[in-house]
Amino acid sequence: MAKTIGRKAKDNLWALALLLPTLIPLVVFWIYPLFRTFHISFTDWNYISPDYQYVQLDNYRNFIEDSFFKKVLMNTLVFTFFTVVPPIVLGLVVAVWLNKIKALRNFFVASVFSAWITPTIVVSMVWISIFDKDTGILNALLKGIGLEPVAWLGGQSTSMMVVIVVTVWQYLGLAVLLLTSAMAKLDPEVEKANALDGGKGFRKLMRITLPAIAPILVFLFILFTLDSLKAYDQIYILTQGGPSGATSTILYYFYVMAFEWYETGPASALAIIFLIICLLISAFNYVLSKFLFKK
């Protein structure tokens, strides 16, 4: 018995020793910064001065009472919703269509997928050439039919729409690729049996297609949600969070607060709030996946 316990302890030590090289970067670059950020969130540190004061929960209270933070939070939720659901729905429609035509399917999938692998900065610069008020292609078309140009990137009601359109266009590539691949692997015998039972069109989609590709749909939902929450590049390139914060999200607000205003204490509190929001959404995703895959 003692020898067995000693052998298990030795095996555990060997396992720990083998894991140590991977645990060190985890501790240094993730766990320690997380606890350090939590500590700084209770201070008024300005990033430059070595001295700071503890302000207890004031940073968190200020965000609760801050009307601009509420606006940023709403922007984040709106942006996340409209950049997660539309690309999945549109990707499903395109995938169903591509699964029918067969010819040149791979060419179309590769063409659409190129948007996903193109750097976001490059994508944003291309879309600026479309939506720019003075030199944009879209306003040139409006002028051509006698309409007034629109300040797409500078309008309170249009700037967020532009950022959402750009992000959805980029996400659509991955959605089409994965959903088309999943549909191509559906069992043809099951489809034939369903067709004999009168399961065509929408009924086939609900009874055969969606249950079969449910894991891909959940994966896309989780991936796009997390990617939308941490969106920064397209917002910075297209609108810089404006006008008047109309396109500012929590992550963009954090960047401005930490590295432009040097309010590191409040910015750290904002990072903790953002982490809590991400954890809540991750918990929702977990419950959703359990509900979809329950037997």
CSV table of C-alpha atoms in Angstrom, one decimal:
chain,number,residue,atom,x,y,z
A,1,MET,CA,0.0,0.0,0.0
A,2,ALA,CA,2.8,2.4,0.9
A,3,LYS,CA,4.7,1.5,-2.2
A,4,THR,CA,1.6,2.2,-4.3
A,5,ILE,CA,1.1,5.6,-2.7
A,6,GLY,CA,4.7,6.5,-3.2
A,7,ARG,CA,4.6,5.4,-6.8
A,8,LYS,CA,1.5,7.6,-7.4
A,9,ALA,CA,3.2,10.6,-5.7
A,10,LYS,CA,6.3,10.1,-7.9
A,11,ASP,CA,4.1,9.9,-11.0
A,12,ASN,CA,2.3,13.1,-10.0
A,13,LEU,CA,5.7,14.9,-9.5
A,14,TRP,CA,6.9,13.7,-12.9
A,15,ALA,CA,3.6,14.9,-14.5
A,16,LEU,CA,4.0,18.3,-12.7
A,17,ALA,CA,7.6,18.6,-13.9
A,18,LEU,CA,6.5,17.9,-17.5
A,19,LEU,CA,3.7,20.5,-17.3
A,20,LEU,CA,5.9,23.1,-15.6
A,21,PRO,CA,7.3,24.5,-18.9
A,22,THR,CA,3.7,25.3,-20.1
A,23,LEU,CA,2.5,26.5,-16.7
A,24,ILE,CA,5.2,29.1,-16.4
A,25,PRO,CA,4.0,31.2,-19.4
A,26,LEU,CA,0.4,30.7,-18.1
A,27,VAL,CA,1.3,32.1,-14.7
A,28,VAL,CA,3.5,34.9,-16.0
A,29,PHE,CA,1.4,36.1,-18.9
A,30,TRP,CA,-2.2,35.3,-17.7
A,31,ILE,CA,-2.7,34.5,-14.0
A,32,TYR,CA,-0.3,37.2,-12.6
A,33,PRO,CA,-1.6,40.0,-14.9
A,34,LEU,CA,-5.1,39.1,-14.0
A,35,PHE,CA,-4.5,39.4,-10.3
A,36,ARG,CA,-2.4,42.5,-10.8
A,37,THR,CA,-5.2,44.1,-12.8
A,38,PHE,CA,-7.7,43.3,-10.0
A,39,HIS,CA,-5.4,44.9,-7.5
A,40,ILE,CA,-4.9,48.1,-9.6
A,41,SER,CA,-8.6,48.4,-10.1
A,42,PHE,CA,-8.9,49.5,-6.4
A,43,THR,CA,-6.4,52.4,-7.0
A,44,ASP,CA,-6.2,55.7,-8.7
A,45,TRP,CA,-2.9,54.9,-10.5
A,46,ASN,CA,-2.2,57.0,-13.6
A,47,TYR,CA,0.3,54.6,-15.2
A,48,ILE,CA,3.1,57.1,-15.1
A,49,SER,CA,3.6,58.0,-11.4
A,50,PRO,CA,5.0,55.3,-9.1
A,51,ASP,CA,2.6,56.5,-6.3
A,52,TYR,CA,-1.1,55.8,-6.0
A,53,GLN,CA,-3.9,55.8,-3.5
A,54,TYR,CA,-6.4,53.1,-2.8
A,55,VAL,CA,-9.9,54.3,-3.6
A,56,GLN,CA,-11.7,51.1,-2.6
A,57,LEU,CA,-14.7,50.5,-4.8
A,58,ASP,CA,-15.0,54.1,-6.1
A,59,ASN,CA,-13.8,53.0,-9.6
A,60,TYR,CA,-16.6,50.5,-9.9
A,61,ARG,CA,-19.2,52.9,-8.4
A,62,ASN,CA,-18.3,55.6,-10.9
A,63,PHE,CA,-18.9,53.2,-13.8
A,64,ILE,CA,-22.4,52.3,-12.4
A,65,GLU,CA,-23.2,56.0,-12.3
A,66,ASP,CA,-21.5,56.9,-15.5
A,67,SER,CA,-24.0,57.6,-18.4
A,68,PHE,CA,-21.3,57.2,-21.0
A,69,PHE,CA,-20.4,53.7,-19.7
A,70,LYS,CA,-24.1,52.7,-20.0
A,71,LYS,CA,-24.0,54.0,-23.6
A,72,VAL,CA,-20.8,52.0,-24.3
A,73,LEU,CA,-22.3,48.9,-22.7
A,74,MET,CA,-25.4,49.2,-24.9
A,75,ASN,CA,-23.2,49.7,-27.9
A,76,THR,CA,-21.3,46.5,-27.0
A,77,LEU,CA,-24.4,44.4,-26.7
A,78,VAL,CA,-25.9,45.8,-29.9
A,79,PHE,CA,-22.7,45.3,-31.8
A,80,THR,CA,-22.3,41.8,-30.5
A,81,PHE,CA,-25.9,40.7,-31.3
A,82,PHE,CA,-25.9,42.1,-34.9
A,83,THR,CA,-22.5,40.6,-35.7
A,84,VAL,CA,-23.3,37.2,-34.4
A,85,VAL,CA,-26.8,36.3,-35.6
A,86,PRO,CA,-26.8,37.8,-39.1
A,87,PRO,CA,-23.6,36.1,-40.4
A,88,ILE,CA,-24.8,32.7,-39.1
A,89,VAL,CA,-28.2,33.1,-40.7
A,90,LEU,CA,-26.8,34.5,-44.0
A,91,GLY,CA,-24.1,31.8,-43.9
A,92,LEU,CA,-26.8,29.1,-43.6
A,93,VAL,CA,-28.7,30.6,-46.5
A,94,VAL,CA,-25.6,30.7,-48.7
A,95,ALA,CA,-24.5,27.2,-47.6
A,96,VAL,CA,-27.9,25.8,-48.5
A,97,TRP,CA,-27.7,27.4,-51.9
A,98,LEU,CA,-24.2,26.3,-52.6
A,99,ASN,CA,-25.1,22.7,-51.5
A,100,LYS,CA,-27.7,22.7,-54.3
A,101,ILE,CA,-25.7,24.1,-57.2
A,102,LYS,CA,-22.6,21.8,-56.8
A,103,ALA,CA,-20.8,23.4,-59.8
A,104,LEU,CA,-18.1,25.9,-58.8
A,105,ARG,CA,-19.1,25.4,-55.2
A,106,ASN,CA,-15.5,25.3,-54.0
A,107,PHE,CA,-14.7,28.5,-56.0
A,108,PHE,CA,-17.5,30.4,-54.4
A,109,VAL,CA,-16.6,29.1,-50.9
A,110,ALA,CA,-13.0,30.1,-51.3
A,111,SER,CA,-14.0,33.5,-52.6
A,112,VAL,CA,-16.2,34.2,-49.6
A,113,PHE,CA,-13.8,32.7,-47.1
A,114,SER,CA,-11.0,35.1,-48.2
A,115,ALA,CA,-12.8,37.8,-46.3
A,116,TRP,CA,-12.2,35.9,-43.0
A,117,ILE,CA,-8.4,35.4,-43.5
A,118,THR,CA,-7.8,39.0,-44.7
A,119,PRO,CA,-6.4,41.2,-41.8
A,120,THR,CA,-9.2,43.3,-40.3
A,121,ILE,CA,-7.1,46.5,-40.9
A,122,VAL,CA,-6.9,45.8,-44.6
A,123,VAL,CA,-10.7,45.0,-44.7
A,124,SER,CA,-11.5,48.2,-42.9
A,125,MET,CA,-9.4,50.3,-45.3
A,126,VAL,CA,-11.2,48.8,-48.2
A,127,TRP,CA,-14.6,49.6,-46.8
A,128,ILE,CA,-13.5,53.2,-46.0
A,129,SER,CA,-13.1,53.6,-49.8
A,130,ILE,CA,-16.7,52.6,-50.1
A,131,PHE,CA,-18.3,54.6,-47.2
A,132,ASP,CA,-16.1,57.8,-47.2
A,133,LYS,CA,-18.3,60.9,-47.5
A,134,ASP,CA,-16.2,62.7,-50.0
A,135,THR,CA,-14.4,60.0,-52.0
A,136,GLY,CA,-16.5,56.9,-51.3
A,137,ILE,CA,-17.9,54.8,-54.1
A,138,LEU,CA,-21.4,54.6,-52.4
A,139,ASN,CA,-21.8,58.4,-52.2
A,140,ALA,CA,-20.6,58.7,-55.8
A,141,LEU,CA,-23.5,56.3,-56.8
A,142,LEU,CA,-25.9,58.4,-54.7
A,143,LYS,CA,-24.7,61.6,-56.5
A,144,GLY,CA,-25.1,59.8,-59.8
A,145,ILE,CA,-28.8,59.3,-59.2
A,146,GLY,CA,-29.4,62.8,-57.8
A,147,LEU,CA,-29.3,62.1,-54.1
A,148,GLU,CA,-27.3,63.9,-51.4
A,149,PRO,CA,-24.2,62.2,-50.0
A,150,VAL,CA,-24.4,60.7,-46.6
A,151,ALA,CA,-21.8,60.9,-43.8
A,152,TRP,CA,-21.8,57.2,-43.3
A,153,LEU,CA,-18.8,57.2,-40.9
A,154,GLY,CA,-19.6,60.4,-39.2
A,155,GLY,CA,-23.4,60.1,-38.5
A,156,GLN,CA,-24.8,59.1,-35.2
A,157,SER,CA,-27.3,56.8,-36.8
A,158,THR,CA,-25.1,55.3,-39.5
A,159,SER,CA,-21.6,54.8,-38.0
A,160,MET,CA,-22.5,51.8,-36.0
A,161,MET,CA,-24.4,50.3,-38.9
A,162,VAL,CA,-21.2,50.6,-41.1
A,163,VAL,CA,-19.0,48.9,-38.4
A,164,ILE,CA,-21.6,46.1,-38.2
A,165,VAL,CA,-21.8,45.7,-41.9
A,166,VAL,CA,-18.0,45.4,-42.2
A,167,THR,CA,-17.8,42.9,-39.4
A,168,VAL,CA,-20.7,40.7,-40.7
A,169,TRP,CA,-19.1,40.7,-44.2
A,170,GLN,CA,-15.8,39.4,-42.7
A,171,TYR,CA,-17.5,36.8,-40.4
A,172,LEU,CA,-19.7,35.5,-43.3
A,173,GLY,CA,-16.7,33.8,-44.9
A,174,LEU,CA,-16.0,31.4,-42.0
A,175,ALA,CA,-19.7,30.7,-41.6
A,176,VAL,CA,-20.1,29.7,-45.2
A,177,LEU,CA,-17.0,27.5,-45.2
A,178,LEU,CA,-17.9,25.5,-42.1
A,179,LEU,CA,-21.7,25.2,-42.8
A,180,THR,CA,-21.1,24.2,-46.4
A,181,SER,CA,-18.6,21.6,-45.3
A,182,ALA,CA,-21.0,20.3,-42.7
A,183,MET,CA,-23.9,20.1,-45.1
A,184,ALA,CA,-21.8,18.2,-47.7
A,185,LYS,CA,-21.3,15.4,-45.1
A,186,LEU,CA,-25.0,14.8,-44.5
A,187,ASP,CA,-26.0,11.2,-45.1
A,188,PRO,CA,-27.7,11.0,-48.5
A,189,GLU,CA,-29.7,7.9,-47.4
A,190,VAL,CA,-31.2,9.9,-44.6
A,191,GLU,CA,-32.1,12.7,-47.0
A,192,LYS,CA,-33.7,10.3,-49.4
A,193,ALA,CA,-35.8,8.7,-46.6
A,194,ASN,CA,-36.8,12.1,-45.4
A,195,ALA,CA,-37.8,13.1,-49.0
A,196,LEU,CA,-40.0,10.0,-49.3
A,197,ASP,CA,-41.8,11.1,-46.1
A,198,GLY,CA,-42.5,14.4,-47.7
A,199,GLY,CA,-39.7,16.3,-45.9
A,200,LYS,CA,-38.6,18.9,-48.4
A,201,GLY,CA,-37.7,22.6,-48.2
A,202,PHE,CA,-38.3,24.1,-44.8
A,203,ARG,CA,-39.3,20.7,-43.2
A,204,LYS,CA,-36.0,19.2,-44.4
A,205,LEU,CA,-34.0,22.1,-43.0
A,206,MET,CA,-35.7,21.8,-39.6
A,207,ARG,CA,-35.8,17.9,-39.3
A,208,ILE,CA,-32.5,16.9,-41.0
A,209,THR,CA,-30.1,19.8,-41.7
A,210,LEU,CA,-30.2,21.9,-38.5
A,211,PRO,CA,-29.9,18.9,-36.1
A,212,ALA,CA,-27.0,17.6,-38.1
A,213,ILE,CA,-25.1,20.9,-38.2
A,214,ALA,CA,-26.0,22.0,-34.6
A,215,PRO,CA,-22.5,21.6,-33.3
A,216,ILE,CA,-21.1,23.9,-36.0
A,217,LEU,CA,-23.8,26.5,-35.3
A,218,VAL,CA,-23.0,26.5,-31.6
A,219,PHE,CA,-19.3,26.7,-32.4
A,220,LEU,CA,-19.9,29.7,-34.7
A,221,PHE,CA,-22.1,31.4,-32.1
A,222,ILE,CA,-19.4,31.1,-29.4
A,223,LEU,CA,-16.6,32.1,-31.7
A,224,PHE,CA,-18.4,35.1,-33.2
A,225,THR,CA,-19.6,36.2,-29.8
A,226,LEU,CA,-16.1,36.2,-28.3
A,227,ASP,CA,-14.6,37.8,-31.4
A,228,SER,CA,-17.2,40.6,-31.4
A,229,LEU,CA,-16.7,41.4,-27.7
A,230,LYS,CA,-13.0,42.0,-28.3
A,231,ALA,CA,-13.4,43.9,-31.6
A,232,TYR,CA,-11.1,46.8,-31.8
A,233,ASP,CA,-9.3,47.1,-35.2
A,234,GLN,CA,-12.3,47.9,-37.4
A,235,ILE,CA,-13.7,50.4,-34.8
A,236,TYR,CA,-10.4,52.2,-34.6
A,237,ILE,CA,-9.8,52.4,-38.3
A,238,LEU,CA,-13.4,53.2,-39.4
A,239,THR,CA,-14.7,55.6,-36.7
A,240,GLN,CA,-12.2,55.9,-33.8
A,241,GLY,CA,-15.2,55.2,-31.5
A,242,GLY,CA,-17.1,58.2,-32.7
A,243,PRO,CA,-19.0,60.2,-33.4
A,244,SER,CA,-19.5,61.2,-29.7
A,245,GLY,CA,-19.0,57.6,-28.6
A,246,ALA,CA,-21.6,56.2,-31.0
A,247,THR,CA,-19.4,53.2,-31.9
A,248,SER,CA,-17.4,52.9,-28.7
A,249,THR,CA,-17.5,49.4,-27.2
A,250,ILE,CA,-16.2,48.4,-23.8
A,251,LEU,CA,-12.8,47.2,-25.1
A,252,TYR,CA,-12.3,50.4,-27.2
A,253,TYR,CA,-13.3,52.5,-24.1
A,254,PHE,CA,-10.8,50.5,-22.1
A,255,TYR,CA,-8.0,51.3,-24.6
A,256,VAL,CA,-8.8,55.0,-24.6
A,257,MET,CA,-9.0,55.2,-20.9
A,258,ALA,CA,-5.8,53.2,-20.3
A,259,PHE,CA,-3.4,54.4,-23.1
A,260,GLU,CA,-4.8,57.8,-24.0
A,261,TRP,CA,-6.1,59.2,-20.8
A,262,TYR,CA,-3.7,57.2,-18.6
A,263,GLU,CA,-6.4,56.4,-16.1
A,264,THR,CA,-5.0,53.0,-15.3
A,265,GLY,CA,-7.0,52.4,-12.1
A,266,PRO,CA,-10.4,53.0,-13.6
A,267,ALA,CA,-9.3,51.2,-16.8
A,268,SER,CA,-8.4,48.1,-14.7
A,269,ALA,CA,-11.8,48.2,-13.1
A,270,LEU,CA,-13.4,48.4,-16.5
A,271,ALA,CA,-11.3,45.3,-17.6
A,272,ILE,CA,-12.6,43.4,-14.6
A,273,ILE,CA,-16.2,44.3,-15.5
A,274,PHE,CA,-15.5,43.3,-19.1
A,275,LEU,CA,-14.2,39.9,-17.8
A,276,ILE,CA,-17.3,39.4,-15.8
A,277,ILE,CA,-19.5,40.1,-18.8
A,278,CYS,CA,-17.5,37.6,-20.9
A,279,LEU,CA,-17.8,35.0,-18.2
A,280,LEU,CA,-21.6,35.5,-18.1
A,281,ILE,CA,-21.9,35.2,-21.8
A,282,SER,CA,-19.7,32.1,-21.8
A,283,ALA,CA,-22.0,30.5,-19.1
A,284,PHE,CA,-24.9,31.3,-21.4
A,285,ASN,CA,-23.2,29.6,-24.3
A,286,TYR,CA,-22.5,26.6,-22.1
A,287,VAL,CA,-26.1,26.3,-21.1
A,288,LEU,CA,-27.2,26.8,-24.7
A,289,SER,CA,-24.9,24.0,-25.9
A,290,LYS,CA,-26.2,21.6,-23.2
A,291,PHE,CA,-29.8,22.4,-24.2
A,292,LEU,CA,-29.1,21.8,-27.9
A,293,PHE,CA,-27.2,18.5,-27.4
A,294,LYS,CA,-29.3,17.0,-24.6
A,295,LYS,CA,-30.4,13.5,-25.2
